[in-house]
Coordinates of C-alpha atoms (C1' of nucleotides) in Angstrom, one line a residue:
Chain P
X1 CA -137.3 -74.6 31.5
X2 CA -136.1 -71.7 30.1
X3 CA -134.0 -69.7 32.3
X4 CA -133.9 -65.9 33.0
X5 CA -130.9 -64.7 31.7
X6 CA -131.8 -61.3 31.5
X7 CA -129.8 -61.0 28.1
X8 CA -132.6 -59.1 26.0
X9 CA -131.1 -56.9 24.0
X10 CA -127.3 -58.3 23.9
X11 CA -126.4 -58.0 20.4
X12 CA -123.4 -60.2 21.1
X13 CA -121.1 -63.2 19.6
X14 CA -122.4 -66.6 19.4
X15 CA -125.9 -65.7 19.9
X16 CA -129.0 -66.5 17.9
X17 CA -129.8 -69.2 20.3
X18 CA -129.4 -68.1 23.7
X19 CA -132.0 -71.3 25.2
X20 CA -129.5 -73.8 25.9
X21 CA -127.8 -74.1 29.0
X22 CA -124.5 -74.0 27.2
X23 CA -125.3 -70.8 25.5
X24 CA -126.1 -69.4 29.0
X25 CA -122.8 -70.5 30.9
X26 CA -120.8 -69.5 27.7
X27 CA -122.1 -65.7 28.7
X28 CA -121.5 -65.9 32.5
X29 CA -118.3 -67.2 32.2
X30 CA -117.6 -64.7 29.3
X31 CA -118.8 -61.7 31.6
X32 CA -116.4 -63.1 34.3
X33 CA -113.4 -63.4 32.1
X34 CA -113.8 -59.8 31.2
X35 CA -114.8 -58.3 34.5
X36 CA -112.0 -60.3 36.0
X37 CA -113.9 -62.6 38.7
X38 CA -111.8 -64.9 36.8
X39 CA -108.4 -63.4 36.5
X40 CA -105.6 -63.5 33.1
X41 CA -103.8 -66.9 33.6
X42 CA -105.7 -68.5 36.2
X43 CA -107.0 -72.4 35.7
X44 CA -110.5 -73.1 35.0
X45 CA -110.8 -76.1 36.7
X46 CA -114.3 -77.8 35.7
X47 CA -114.9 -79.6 39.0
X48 CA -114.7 -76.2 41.0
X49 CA -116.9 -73.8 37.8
X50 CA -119.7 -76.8 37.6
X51 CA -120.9 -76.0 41.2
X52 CA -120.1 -72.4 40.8
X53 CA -122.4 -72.1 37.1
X54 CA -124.6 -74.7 38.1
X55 CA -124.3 -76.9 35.1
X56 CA -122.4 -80.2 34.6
X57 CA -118.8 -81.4 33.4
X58 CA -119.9 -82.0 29.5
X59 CA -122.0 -78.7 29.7
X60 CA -119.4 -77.3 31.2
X61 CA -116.5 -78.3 28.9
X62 CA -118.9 -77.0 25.8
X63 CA -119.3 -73.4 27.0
X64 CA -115.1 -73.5 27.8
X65 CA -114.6 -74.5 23.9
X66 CA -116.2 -71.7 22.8
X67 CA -114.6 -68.9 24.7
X68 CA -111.4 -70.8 23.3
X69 CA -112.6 -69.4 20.3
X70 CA -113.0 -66.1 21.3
X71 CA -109.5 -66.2 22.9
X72 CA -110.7 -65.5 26.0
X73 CA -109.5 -68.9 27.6
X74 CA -106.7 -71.4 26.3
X75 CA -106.9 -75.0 26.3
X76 CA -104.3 -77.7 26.5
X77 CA -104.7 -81.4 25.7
X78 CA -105.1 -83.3 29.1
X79 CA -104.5 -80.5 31.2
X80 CA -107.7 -78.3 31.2
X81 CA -108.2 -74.8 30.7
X82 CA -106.6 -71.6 31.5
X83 CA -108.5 -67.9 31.4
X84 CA -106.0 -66.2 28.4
X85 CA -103.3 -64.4 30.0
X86 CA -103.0 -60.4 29.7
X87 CA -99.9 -58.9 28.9
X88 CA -98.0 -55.6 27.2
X89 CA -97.0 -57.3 24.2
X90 CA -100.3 -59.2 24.1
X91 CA -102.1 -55.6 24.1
X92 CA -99.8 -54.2 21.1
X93 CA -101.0 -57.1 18.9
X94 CA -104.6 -56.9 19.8
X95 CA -104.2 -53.4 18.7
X96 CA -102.4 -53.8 15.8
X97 CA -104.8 -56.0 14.4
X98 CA -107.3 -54.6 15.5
X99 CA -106.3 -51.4 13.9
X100 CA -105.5 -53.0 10.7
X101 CA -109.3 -55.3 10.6
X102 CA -111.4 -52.4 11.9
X103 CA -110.1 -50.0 9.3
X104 CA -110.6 -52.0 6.5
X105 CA -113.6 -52.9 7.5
X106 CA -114.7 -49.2 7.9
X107 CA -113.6 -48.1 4.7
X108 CA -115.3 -50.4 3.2
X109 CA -118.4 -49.1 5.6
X110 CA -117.9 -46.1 4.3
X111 CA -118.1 -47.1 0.3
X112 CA -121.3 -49.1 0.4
X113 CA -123.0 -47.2 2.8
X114 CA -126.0 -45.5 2.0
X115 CA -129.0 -44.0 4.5
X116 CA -129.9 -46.6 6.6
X117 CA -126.4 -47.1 7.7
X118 CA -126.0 -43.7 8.8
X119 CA -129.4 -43.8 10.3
X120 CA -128.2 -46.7 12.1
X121 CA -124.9 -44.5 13.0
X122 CA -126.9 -41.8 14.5
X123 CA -128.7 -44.1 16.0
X124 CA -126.3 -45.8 18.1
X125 CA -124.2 -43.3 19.1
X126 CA -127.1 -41.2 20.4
X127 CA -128.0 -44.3 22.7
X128 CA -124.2 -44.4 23.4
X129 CA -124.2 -40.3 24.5
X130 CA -126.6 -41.1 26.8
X131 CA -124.7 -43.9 28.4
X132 CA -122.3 -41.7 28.5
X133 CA -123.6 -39.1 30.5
X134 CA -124.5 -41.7 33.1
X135 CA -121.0 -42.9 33.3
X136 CA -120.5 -41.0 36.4
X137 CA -122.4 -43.4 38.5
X138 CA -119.4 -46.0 38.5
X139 CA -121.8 -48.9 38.8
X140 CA -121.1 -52.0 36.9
X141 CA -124.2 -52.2 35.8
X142 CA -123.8 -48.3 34.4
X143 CA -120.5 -49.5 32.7
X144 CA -121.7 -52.2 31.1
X145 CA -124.3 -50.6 29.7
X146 CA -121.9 -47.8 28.0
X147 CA -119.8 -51.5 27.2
X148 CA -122.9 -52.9 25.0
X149 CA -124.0 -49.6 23.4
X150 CA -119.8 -49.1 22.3
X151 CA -120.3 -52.1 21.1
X152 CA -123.1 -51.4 19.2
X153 CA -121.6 -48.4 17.8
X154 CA -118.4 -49.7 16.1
X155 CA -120.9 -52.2 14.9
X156 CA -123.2 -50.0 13.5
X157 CA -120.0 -48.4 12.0
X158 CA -118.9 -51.1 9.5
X159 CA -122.1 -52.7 9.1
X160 CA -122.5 -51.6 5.9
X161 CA -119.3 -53.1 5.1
X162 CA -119.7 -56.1 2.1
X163 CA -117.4 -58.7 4.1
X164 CA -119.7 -60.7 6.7
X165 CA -116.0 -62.5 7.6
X166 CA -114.5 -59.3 8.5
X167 CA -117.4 -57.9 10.6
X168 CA -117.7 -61.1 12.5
X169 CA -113.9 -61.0 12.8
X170 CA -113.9 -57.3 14.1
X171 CA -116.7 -58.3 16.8
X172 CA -113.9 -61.5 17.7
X173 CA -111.4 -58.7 18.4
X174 CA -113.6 -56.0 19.9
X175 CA -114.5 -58.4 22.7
X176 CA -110.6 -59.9 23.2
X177 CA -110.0 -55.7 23.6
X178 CA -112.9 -55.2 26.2
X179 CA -110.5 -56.7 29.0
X180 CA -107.7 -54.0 28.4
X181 CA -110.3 -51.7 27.9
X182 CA -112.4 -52.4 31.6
X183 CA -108.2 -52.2 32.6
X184 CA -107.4 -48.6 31.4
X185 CA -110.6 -47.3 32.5
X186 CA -109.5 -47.8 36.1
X187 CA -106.9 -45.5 35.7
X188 CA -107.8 -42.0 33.5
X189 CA -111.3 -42.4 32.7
X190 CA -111.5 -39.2 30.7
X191 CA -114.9 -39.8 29.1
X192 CA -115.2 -36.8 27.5
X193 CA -111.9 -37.9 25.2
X194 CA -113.5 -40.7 24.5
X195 CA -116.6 -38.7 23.3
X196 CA -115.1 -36.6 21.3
X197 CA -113.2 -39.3 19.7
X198 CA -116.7 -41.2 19.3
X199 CA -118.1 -37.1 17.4
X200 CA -115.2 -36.7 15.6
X201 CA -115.6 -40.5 14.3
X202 CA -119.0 -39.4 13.4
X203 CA -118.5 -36.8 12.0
X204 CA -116.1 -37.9 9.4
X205 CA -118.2 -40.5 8.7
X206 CA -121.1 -38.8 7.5
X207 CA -118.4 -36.3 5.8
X208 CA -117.1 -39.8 3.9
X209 CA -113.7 -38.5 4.6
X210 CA -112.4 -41.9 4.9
X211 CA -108.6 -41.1 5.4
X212 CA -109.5 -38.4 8.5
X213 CA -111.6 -41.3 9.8
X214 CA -109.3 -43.8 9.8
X215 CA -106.3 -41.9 11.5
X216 CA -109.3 -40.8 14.6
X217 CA -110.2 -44.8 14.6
X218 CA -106.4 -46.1 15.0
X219 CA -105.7 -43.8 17.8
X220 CA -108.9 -44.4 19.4
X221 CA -107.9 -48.2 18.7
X222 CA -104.9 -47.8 20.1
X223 CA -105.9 -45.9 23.0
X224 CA -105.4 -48.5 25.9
X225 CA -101.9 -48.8 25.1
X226 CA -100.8 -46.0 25.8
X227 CA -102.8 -45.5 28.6
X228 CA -101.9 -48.9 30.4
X229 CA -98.0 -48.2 29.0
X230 CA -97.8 -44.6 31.2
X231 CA -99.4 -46.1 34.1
X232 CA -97.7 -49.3 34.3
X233 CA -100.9 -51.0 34.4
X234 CA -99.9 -55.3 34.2
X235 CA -96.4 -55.9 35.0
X236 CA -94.0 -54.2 31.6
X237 CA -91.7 -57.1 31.4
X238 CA -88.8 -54.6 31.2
X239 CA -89.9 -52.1 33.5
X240 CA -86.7 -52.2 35.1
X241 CA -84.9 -51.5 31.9
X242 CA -84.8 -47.6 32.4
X243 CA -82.6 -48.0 35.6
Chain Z
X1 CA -104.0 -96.3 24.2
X2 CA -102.5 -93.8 22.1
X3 CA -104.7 -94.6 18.4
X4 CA -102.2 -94.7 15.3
X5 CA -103.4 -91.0 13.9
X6 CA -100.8 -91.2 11.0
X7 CA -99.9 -87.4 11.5
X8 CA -96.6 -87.3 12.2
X9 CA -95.3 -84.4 10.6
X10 CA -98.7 -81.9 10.7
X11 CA -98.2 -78.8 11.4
X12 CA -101.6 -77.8 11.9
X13 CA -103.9 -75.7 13.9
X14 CA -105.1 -76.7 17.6
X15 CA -102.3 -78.8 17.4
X16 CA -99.8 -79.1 20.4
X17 CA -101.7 -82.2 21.9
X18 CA -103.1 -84.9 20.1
X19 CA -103.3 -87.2 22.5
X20 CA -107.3 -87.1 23.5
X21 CA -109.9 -88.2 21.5
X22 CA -111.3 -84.8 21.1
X23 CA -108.2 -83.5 19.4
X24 CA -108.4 -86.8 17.1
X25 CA -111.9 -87.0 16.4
X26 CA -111.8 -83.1 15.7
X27 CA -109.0 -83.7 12.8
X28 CA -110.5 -86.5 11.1
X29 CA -114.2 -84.8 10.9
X30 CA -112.1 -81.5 9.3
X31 CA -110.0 -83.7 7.3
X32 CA -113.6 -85.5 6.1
X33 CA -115.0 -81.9 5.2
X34 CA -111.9 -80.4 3.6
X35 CA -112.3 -83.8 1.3
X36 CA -115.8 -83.2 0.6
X37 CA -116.7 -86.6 2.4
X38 CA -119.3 -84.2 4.3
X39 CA -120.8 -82.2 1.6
X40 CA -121.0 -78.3 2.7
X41 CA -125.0 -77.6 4.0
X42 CA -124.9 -81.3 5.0
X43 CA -126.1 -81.8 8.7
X44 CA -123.7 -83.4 11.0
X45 CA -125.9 -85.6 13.0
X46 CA -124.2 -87.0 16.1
X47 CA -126.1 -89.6 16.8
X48 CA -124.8 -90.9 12.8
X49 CA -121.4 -89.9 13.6
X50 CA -120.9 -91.3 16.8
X51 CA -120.6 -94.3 14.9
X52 CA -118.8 -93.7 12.0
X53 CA -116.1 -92.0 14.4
X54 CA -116.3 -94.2 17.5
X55 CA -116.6 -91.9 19.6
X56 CA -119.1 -90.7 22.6
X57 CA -121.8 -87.9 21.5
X58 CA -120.2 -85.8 24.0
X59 CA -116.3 -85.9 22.4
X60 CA -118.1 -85.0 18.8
X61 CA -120.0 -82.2 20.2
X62 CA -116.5 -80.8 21.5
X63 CA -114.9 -82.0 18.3
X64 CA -117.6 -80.1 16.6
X65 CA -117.5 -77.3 18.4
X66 CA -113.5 -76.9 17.4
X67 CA -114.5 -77.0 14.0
X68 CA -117.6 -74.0 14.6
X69 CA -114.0 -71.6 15.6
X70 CA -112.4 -73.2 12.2
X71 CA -115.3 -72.0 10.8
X72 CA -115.7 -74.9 9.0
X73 CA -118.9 -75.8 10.8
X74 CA -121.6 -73.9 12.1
X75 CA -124.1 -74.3 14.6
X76 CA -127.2 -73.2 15.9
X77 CA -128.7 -73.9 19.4
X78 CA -131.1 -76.3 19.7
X79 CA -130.6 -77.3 15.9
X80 CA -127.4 -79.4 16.2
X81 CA -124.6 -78.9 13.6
X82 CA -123.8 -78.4 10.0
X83 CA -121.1 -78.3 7.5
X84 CA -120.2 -74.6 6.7
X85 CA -121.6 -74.1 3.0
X86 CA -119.7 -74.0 0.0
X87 CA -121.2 -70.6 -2.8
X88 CA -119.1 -68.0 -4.5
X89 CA -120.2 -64.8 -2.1
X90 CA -118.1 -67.1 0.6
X91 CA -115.1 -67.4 -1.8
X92 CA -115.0 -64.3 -2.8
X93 CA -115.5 -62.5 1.0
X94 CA -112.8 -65.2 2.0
X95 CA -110.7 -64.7 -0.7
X96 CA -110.7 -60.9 0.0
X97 CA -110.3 -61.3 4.0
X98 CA -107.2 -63.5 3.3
X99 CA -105.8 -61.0 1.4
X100 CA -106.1 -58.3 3.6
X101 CA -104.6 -60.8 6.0
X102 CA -101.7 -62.7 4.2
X103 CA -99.9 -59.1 2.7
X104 CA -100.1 -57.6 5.7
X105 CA -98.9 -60.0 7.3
X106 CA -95.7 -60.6 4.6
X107 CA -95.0 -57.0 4.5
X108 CA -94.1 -57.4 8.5
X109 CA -92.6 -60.6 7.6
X110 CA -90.3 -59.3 4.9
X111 CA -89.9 -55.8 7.8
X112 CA -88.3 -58.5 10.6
X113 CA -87.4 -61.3 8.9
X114 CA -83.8 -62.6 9.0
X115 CA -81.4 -64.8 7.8
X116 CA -83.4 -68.0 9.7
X117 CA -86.2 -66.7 7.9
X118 CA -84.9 -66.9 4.7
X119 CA -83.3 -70.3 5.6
X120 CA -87.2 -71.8 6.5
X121 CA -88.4 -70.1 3.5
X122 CA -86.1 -71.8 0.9
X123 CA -86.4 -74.7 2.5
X124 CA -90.0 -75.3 2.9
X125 CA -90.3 -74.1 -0.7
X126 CA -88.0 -76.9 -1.7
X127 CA -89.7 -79.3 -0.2
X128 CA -92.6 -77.9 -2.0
X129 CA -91.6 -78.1 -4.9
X130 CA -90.5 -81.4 -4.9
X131 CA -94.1 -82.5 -3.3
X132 CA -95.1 -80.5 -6.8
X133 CA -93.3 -82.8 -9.0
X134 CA -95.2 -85.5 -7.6
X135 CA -99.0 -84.1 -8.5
X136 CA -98.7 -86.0 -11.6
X137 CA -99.7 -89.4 -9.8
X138 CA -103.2 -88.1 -8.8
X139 CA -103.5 -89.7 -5.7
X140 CA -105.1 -88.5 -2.5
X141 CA -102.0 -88.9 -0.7
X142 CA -99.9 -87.0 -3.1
X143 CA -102.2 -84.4 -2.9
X144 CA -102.6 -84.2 0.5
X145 CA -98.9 -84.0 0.8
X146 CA -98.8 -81.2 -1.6
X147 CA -101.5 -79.0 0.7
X148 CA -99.3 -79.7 3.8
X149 CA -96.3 -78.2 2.2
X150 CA -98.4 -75.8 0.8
X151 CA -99.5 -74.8 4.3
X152 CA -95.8 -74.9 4.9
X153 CA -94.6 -72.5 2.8
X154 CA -97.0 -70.1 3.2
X155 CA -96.5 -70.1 7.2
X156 CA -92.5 -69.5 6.8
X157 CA -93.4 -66.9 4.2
X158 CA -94.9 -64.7 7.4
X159 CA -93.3 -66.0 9.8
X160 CA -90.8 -63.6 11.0
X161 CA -94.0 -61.0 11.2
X162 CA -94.2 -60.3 15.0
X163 CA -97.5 -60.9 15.4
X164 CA -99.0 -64.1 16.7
X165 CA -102.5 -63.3 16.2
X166 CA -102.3 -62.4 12.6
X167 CA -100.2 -65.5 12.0
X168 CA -102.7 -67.4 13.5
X169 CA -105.1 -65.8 11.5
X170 CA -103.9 -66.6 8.8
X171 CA -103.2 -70.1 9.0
X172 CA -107.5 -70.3 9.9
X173 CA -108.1 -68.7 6.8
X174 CA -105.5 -71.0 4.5
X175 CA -107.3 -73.7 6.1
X176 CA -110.9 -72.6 5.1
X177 CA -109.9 -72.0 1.9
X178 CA -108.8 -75.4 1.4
X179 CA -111.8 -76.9 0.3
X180 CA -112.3 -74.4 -2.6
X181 CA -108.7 -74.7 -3.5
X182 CA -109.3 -78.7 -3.8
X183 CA -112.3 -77.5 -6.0
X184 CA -110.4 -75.7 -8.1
X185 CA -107.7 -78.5 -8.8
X186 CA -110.5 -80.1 -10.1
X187 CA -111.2 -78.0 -13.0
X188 CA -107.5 -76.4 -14.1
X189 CA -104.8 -78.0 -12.7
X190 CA -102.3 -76.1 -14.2
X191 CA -99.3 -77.3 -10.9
X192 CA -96.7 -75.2 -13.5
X193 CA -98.1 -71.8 -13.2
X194 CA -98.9 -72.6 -9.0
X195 CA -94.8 -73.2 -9.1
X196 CA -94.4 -70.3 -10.9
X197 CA -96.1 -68.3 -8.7
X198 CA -94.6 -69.8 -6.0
X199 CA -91.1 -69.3 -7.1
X200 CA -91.9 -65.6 -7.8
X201 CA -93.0 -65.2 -4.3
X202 CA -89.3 -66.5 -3.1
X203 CA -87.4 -64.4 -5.4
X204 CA -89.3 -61.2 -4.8
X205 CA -89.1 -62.0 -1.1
X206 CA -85.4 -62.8 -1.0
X207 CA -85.2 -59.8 -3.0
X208 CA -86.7 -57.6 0.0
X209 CA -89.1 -56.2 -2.7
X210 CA -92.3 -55.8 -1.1
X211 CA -94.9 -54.3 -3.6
X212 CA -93.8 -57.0 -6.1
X213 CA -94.3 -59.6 -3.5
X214 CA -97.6 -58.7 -2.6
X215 CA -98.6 -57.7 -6.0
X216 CA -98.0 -61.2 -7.0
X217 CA -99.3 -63.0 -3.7
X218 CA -102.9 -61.1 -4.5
X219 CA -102.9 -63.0 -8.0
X220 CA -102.4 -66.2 -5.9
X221 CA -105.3 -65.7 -3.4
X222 CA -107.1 -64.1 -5.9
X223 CA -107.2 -67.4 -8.2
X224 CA -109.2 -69.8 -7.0
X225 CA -112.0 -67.2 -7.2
X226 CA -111.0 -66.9 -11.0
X227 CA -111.0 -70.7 -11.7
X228 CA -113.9 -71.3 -10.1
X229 CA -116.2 -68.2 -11.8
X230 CA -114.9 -69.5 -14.9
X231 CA -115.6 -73.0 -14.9
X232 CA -118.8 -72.2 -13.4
X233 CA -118.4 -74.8 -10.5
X234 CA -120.6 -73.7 -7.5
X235 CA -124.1 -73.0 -8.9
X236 CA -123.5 -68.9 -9.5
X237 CA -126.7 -67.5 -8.4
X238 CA -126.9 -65.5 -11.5
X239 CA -125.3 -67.7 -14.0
X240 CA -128.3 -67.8 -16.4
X241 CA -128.1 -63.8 -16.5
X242 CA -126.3 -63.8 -19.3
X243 CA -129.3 -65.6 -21.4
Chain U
dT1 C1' -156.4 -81.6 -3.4
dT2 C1' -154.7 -78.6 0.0
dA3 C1' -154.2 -77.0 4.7
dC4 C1' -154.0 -77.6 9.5
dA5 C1' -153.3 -80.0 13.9
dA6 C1' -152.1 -83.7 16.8
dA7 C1' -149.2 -87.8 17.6
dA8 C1' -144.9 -90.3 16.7
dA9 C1' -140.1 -90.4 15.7
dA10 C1' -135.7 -88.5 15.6
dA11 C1' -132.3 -85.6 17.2
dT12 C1' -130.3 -82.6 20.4
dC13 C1' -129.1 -81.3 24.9
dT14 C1' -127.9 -82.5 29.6
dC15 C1' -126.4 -85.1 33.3
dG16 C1' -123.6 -87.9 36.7
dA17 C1' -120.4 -91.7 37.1
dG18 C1' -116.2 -94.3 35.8
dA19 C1' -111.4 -94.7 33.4
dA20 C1' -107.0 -92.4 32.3
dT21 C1' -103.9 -88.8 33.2
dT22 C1' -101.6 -85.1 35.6
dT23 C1' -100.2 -83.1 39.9
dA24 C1' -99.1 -83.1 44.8
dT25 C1' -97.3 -85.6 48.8
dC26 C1' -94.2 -88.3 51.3
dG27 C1' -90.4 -91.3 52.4
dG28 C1' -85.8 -92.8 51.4
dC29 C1' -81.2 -92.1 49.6
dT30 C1' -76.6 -89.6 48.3
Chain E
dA1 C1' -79.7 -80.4 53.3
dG2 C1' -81.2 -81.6 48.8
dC3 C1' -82.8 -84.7 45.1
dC4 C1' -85.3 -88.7 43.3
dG5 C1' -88.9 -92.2 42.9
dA6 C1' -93.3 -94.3 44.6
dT7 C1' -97.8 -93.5 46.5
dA8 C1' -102.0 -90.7 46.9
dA9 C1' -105.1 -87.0 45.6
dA10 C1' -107.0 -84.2 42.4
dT11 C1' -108.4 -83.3 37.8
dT12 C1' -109.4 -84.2 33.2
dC13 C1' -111.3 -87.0 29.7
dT14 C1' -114.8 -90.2 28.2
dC15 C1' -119.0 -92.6 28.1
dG16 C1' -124.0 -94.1 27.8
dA17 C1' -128.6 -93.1 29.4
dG18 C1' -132.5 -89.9 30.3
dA19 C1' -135.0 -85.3 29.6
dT20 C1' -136.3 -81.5 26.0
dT21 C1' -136.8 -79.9 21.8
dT22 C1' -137.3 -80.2 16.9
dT23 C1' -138.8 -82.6 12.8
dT24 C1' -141.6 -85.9 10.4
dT25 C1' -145.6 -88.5 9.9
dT26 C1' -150.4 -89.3 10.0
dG27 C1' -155.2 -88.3 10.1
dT28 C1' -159.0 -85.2 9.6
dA29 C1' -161.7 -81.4 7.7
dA30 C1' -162.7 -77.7 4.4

DNA sequence: TTACAAAAAAATCTCGAGAATTTATCGGCT
DNA sequence: AGCCGATAAATTCTCGAGATTTTTTTGTAA
């Protein structure tokens, strides 16, 4: 049969196999989730997503049961499925494990790696430069583009790192972040921060300065916070508190 | 029709509705592999299992596909599913990952937590402890026992830290460490130096002294990797280096 | 004897329909 | 008017059979 699911060079979760139709709906509805066709909280009802993906109930139910283990949806026993909900607080402990995974995971990067792994970090954020400078554009196709190759940098980053679980774990949170992420960008998309953050990141990393690296990464993890906190992005629970 | 599941008081992951058969199926398979009734490397046929669980193929696929995020099964498309293997690089990456995880997470725990906290922590360590007394029969029912209050403990130990994710983290990680844990108990079961260490962990939490705490609480992740490079029980790739 | 290729068997993946449960609607009662 | 229970609709959960793919077996030739 073999679809076209124009996934070539997706260097993504759960993939290895992308030939079954499971695999393929997965990825949509992943893609979805993030860009927000399906939005933080609402129901996933099967009847309605089999007609939209093409695919039946079981099929259906499969692909579901692994973005519940990405986070990305929430399932309850005997009441269906629900796209994860987005919130403040949720954001701040993203972050903060995200913080605490990705710089351990990066110091440890930064002990076993030799050459290859900063040829590979060369590498990949010359491909993500150029994205960069096509960021302008504002297409989605443009943006997801940068989306992969960012990816594909913090990837190259701590893959010299010993710990297969905390890799695979830092690609689990990586993803749950690219929601927040899409969400701050709509407000002060200053890509040239983000650049430098990416040089600077670099830069200490080929320096093996492992404690000026790790203080760029967690404010370059933590990033979206503030950003969504000063512009009131999602609805602050206690907004109202400063009246 | 509501099946007699006999698991009254589990306090377990994906828990919260186990009323379908998914939710059942998926804790008896787990509860099968954590016993070493399914051997790690072993292929989970579903065509085999669908009788030995009475279920349809499609439930055990989503069963299965629970136990992929549990990471106690993996799968690859079009090749069906198989028991996550077993081998001393996997101990000692989870073993370190867990660690990372579990004083983290108790440093925030002993940051927030309160008099409640406290409270659920003697507690559940009494309850322990009295489960302990009991490993002498050498039943699989004692011993299960033991491993839920074990579970126990450990999740009112961090539970006043304020973040869910890590919590939930670590709970996954206690539970795929479970089956080398059982492994060890085979070799050394030494239940007075486990109290110990467990009664050090109260005190030095009660006392508010973190370092101590998490000093102590490494040796206790940490020893399943000792008793198990020890007795030599997982073929070590390189055991025959020292001839 | 070993290697290679085609046929057979086994297993997975996929589907649509039926049973059980949850949710929404509507009528009656205080 | 507002609340509560019964009926109806919608949705989820479950199943067994059929289509694809992978694995094993078998036969043939070098």
């Amino acid at each position: 049969m073999m679809l076209d699911t124009s996934f070539t060079s997706s260097a993504s979760l759960h993939d290895g196999a992308p030939a079954t139709l499971i695999e393929t709906a997965y990825r949509e509805i992943r893609r979805n989730i993030v860009l927000g066709v399906h939005a933080p909280g609402e129901k996933l009802r099967v009847e309605h997503l089999k007609t939209r993906y093409a695919v039946s109930s079981g099929t259906l139910r499969e692909a579901l049961a692994l973005l519940v283990s990405d986070s990305l949806v929430v399932a309850q026993g005997q009441r269906g499925f629900t796209v994860a909900p987005m919130s403040v607080e949720d954001l701040e402990d993203l972050s903060y494990v995200r913080s605490l995974v990705e710089c351990e995971a990066v110091r440890q990067s930064l002990i076993h790696g030799g050459d290859e792994w900063e040829g590979r970090l060369v590498s990949s954020f010359h491909r993500l430069s150029l994205a960069e400078e096509r960021l302008g554009a504002r297409t989605a196709e443009v943006y997801e583009e940068w989306e992969r190759r960012n990816f594909e940098f913090h990837e190259a980053l701590v893959s010299a790192c010993a710990s297969p679980r905390l890799i695979r774990l830092r690609a689990t949170l990586h993803l749950q972040a690219e929601r927040y992420r899409k969400l701050s960008a709509l407000d002060g998309p200053r890509p040239r921060d983000v650049h430098n953050e990416h040089q600077q990141i670099v830069d200490h990393a080929l320096a093996r300065n492992a404690d000026k690296l790790v203080e760029v990464l967690q404010k370059h993890v933590r990033r979206p916070v503030d950003v969504i906190l000063r512009s009131n992005l999602l609805g602050t629970p206690n907004a109202d508190k400063a009246a």
